[in-house]
XYZ file of C-alpha atoms in Angstrom:
190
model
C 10.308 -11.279 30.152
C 7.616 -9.635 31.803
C 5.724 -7.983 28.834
C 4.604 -8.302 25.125
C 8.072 -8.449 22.888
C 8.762 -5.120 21.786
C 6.464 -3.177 24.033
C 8.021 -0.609 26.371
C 7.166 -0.525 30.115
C 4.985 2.504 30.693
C 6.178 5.589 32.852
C 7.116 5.414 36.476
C 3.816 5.600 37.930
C 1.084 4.806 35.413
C -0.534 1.805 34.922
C 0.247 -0.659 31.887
C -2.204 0.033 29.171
C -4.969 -3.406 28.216
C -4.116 -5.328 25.309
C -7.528 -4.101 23.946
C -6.536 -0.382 24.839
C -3.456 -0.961 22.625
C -5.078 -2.621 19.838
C -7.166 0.140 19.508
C -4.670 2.805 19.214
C -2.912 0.532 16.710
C -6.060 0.317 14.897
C -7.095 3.919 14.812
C -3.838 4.962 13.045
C -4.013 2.036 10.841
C -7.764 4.085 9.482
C -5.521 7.198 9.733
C -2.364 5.941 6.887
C -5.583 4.100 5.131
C -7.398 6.972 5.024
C -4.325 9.232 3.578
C -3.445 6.645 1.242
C -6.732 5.589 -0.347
C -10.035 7.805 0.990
C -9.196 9.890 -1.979
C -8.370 7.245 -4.566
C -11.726 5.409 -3.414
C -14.077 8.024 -3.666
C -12.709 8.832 -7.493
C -13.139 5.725 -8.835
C -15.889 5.075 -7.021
C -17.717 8.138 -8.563
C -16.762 7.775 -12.187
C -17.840 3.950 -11.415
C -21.287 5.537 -10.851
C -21.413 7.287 -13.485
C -21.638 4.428 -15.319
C -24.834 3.092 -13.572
C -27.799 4.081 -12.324
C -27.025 6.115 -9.582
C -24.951 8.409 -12.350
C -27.204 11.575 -11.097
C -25.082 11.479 -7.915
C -21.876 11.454 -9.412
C -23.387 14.640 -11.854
C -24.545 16.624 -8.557
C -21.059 16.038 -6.463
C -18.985 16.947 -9.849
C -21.177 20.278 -10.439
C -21.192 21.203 -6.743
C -17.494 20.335 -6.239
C -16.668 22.494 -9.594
C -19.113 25.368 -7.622
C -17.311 25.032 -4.186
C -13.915 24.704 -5.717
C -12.368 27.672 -3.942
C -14.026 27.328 -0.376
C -10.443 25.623 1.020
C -9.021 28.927 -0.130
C -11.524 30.985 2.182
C -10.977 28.570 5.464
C -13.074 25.701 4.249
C -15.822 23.857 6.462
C -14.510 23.009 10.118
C -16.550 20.381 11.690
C -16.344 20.218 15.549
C -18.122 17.133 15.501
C -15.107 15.332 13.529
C -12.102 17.159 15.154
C -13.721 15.462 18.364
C -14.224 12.180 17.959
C -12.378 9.296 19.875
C -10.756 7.967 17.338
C -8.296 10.886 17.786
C -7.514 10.525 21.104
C -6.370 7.032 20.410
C -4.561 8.274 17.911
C -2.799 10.742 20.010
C -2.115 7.865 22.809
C -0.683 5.258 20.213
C 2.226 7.648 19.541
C 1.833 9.594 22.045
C 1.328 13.106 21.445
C 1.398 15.915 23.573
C 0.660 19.701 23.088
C 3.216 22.005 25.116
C 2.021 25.498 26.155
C 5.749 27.560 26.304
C 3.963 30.982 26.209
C 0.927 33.135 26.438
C -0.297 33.977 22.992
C -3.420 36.466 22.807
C -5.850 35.850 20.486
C -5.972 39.303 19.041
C -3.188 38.430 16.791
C -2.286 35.829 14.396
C 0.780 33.053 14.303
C 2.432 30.859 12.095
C 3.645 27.723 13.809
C 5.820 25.461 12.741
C 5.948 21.929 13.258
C 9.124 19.472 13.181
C 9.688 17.026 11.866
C 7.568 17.298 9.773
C 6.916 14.917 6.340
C 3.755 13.508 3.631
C 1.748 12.392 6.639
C 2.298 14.293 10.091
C 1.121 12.242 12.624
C 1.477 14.918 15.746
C 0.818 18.075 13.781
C -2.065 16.212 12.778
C -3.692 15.642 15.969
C -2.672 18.795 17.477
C -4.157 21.037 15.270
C -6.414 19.129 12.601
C -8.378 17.843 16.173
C -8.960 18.431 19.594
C -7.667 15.288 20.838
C -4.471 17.611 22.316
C -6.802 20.308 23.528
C -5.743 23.022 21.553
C -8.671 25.245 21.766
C -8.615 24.460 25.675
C -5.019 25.415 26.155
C -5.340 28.478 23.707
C -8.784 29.638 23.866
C -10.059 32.284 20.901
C -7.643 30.948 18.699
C -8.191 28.818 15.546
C -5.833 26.014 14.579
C -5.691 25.221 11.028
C -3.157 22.681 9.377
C -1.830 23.685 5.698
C -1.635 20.910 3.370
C -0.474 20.430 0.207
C -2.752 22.599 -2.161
C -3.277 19.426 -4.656
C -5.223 17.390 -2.302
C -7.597 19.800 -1.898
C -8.850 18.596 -5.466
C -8.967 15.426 -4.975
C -13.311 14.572 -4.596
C -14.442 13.658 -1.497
C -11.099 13.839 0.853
C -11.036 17.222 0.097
C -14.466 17.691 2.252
C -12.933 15.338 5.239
C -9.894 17.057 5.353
C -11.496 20.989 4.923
C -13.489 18.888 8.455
C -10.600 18.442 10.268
C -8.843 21.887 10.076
C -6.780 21.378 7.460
C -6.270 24.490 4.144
C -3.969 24.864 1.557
C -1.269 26.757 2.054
C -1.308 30.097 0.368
C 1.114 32.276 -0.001
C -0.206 35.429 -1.273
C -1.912 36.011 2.375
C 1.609 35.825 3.929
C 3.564 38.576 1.209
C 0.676 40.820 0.090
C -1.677 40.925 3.645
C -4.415 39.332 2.445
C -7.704 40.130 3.933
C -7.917 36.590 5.837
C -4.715 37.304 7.554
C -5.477 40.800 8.374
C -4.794 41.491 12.080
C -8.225 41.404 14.152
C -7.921 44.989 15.338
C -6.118 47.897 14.022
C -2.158 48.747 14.781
């Protein structure tokens, strides 16, 4: 055999990836399932844990300000550029790999609803197209905002709600779709 057990031979005319290469990809989507799984779990227990100590005040000011900033995922929450860019993603788009597709112009005087199949609890390519830049997306369609909806109950969940609000990622809500809510208005009139 020429090659690890299990590994497929790359395409016709690229060069075999480095074992380190690999092990890298492997390990940034390993952070990626630990991260869904437990960042949010962590960060709870971890809090009410300090609110038992003496570092309670900063369990006290994350609880009030979270309680204040409850409905920012509602209103687009914070994007960070800085986190939808980092490298980690773009091993995370090689490991599977991922690739974003441009079929058709669209201007970015309007707004679209994409959908992505399949699609599941943890979407590995929706994820890195549109919750980072790892595919390019505001490259390949520039003046247009990609935002991921997940589900609505995560976005209560302390701390992962901030790292996922980061990365692009809202609640779905329906009431913009039926009733034309402001954020969904179109960007000029007609």
């Amino acid at each position: 055999m020429d090659g690890p057990v299990g590994a497929s031979p790359p395409p016709r005319g690229q060069p075999e990836k480095g074992i380190l290469l690999r092990q890298l990809e492997a390990l940034s989507v390993f952070q990626w399932v630990l991260t869904f799984l437990f960042f949010g779990l962590f960060f709870t227990l971890l809090l009410i844990y300090l609110l038992f100590t003496s570092f309670w005040s900063l369990s006290v000011l994350y609880f009030a300000w979270w309680m204040v900033d409850l409905e920012t995922p509602m209103h687009g929450g914070r994007r960070s550029q800085w986190m939808r860019s980092w490298k980690v993603w773009e091993l995370h788009r090689d490991y599977f790999p991922i690739q974003l597709v441009k079929t058709a112009e669209l201007p970015p005087t309007r707004n679209y609803v994409l959908g992505s199949h399949p699609h599941g609890i943890i979407c590995a390519g929706a994820f890195s197209a549109f919750c980072t830049e790892a595919c390019g997306f505001s490259r390949t369609f520039p003046g247009l905002t990609s935002s991921l909806a997940l589900l609505a109950g995560l976005f209560y969940v302390p701390v992962y709600r901030e790292y996922m609000m980061s990365s692009g990622g809202e609640p779905p809500f329906l009431p913009c779709l039926v009733s034309g809510h402001p954020s969904f208005a179109p960007r000029r009139p007609g």
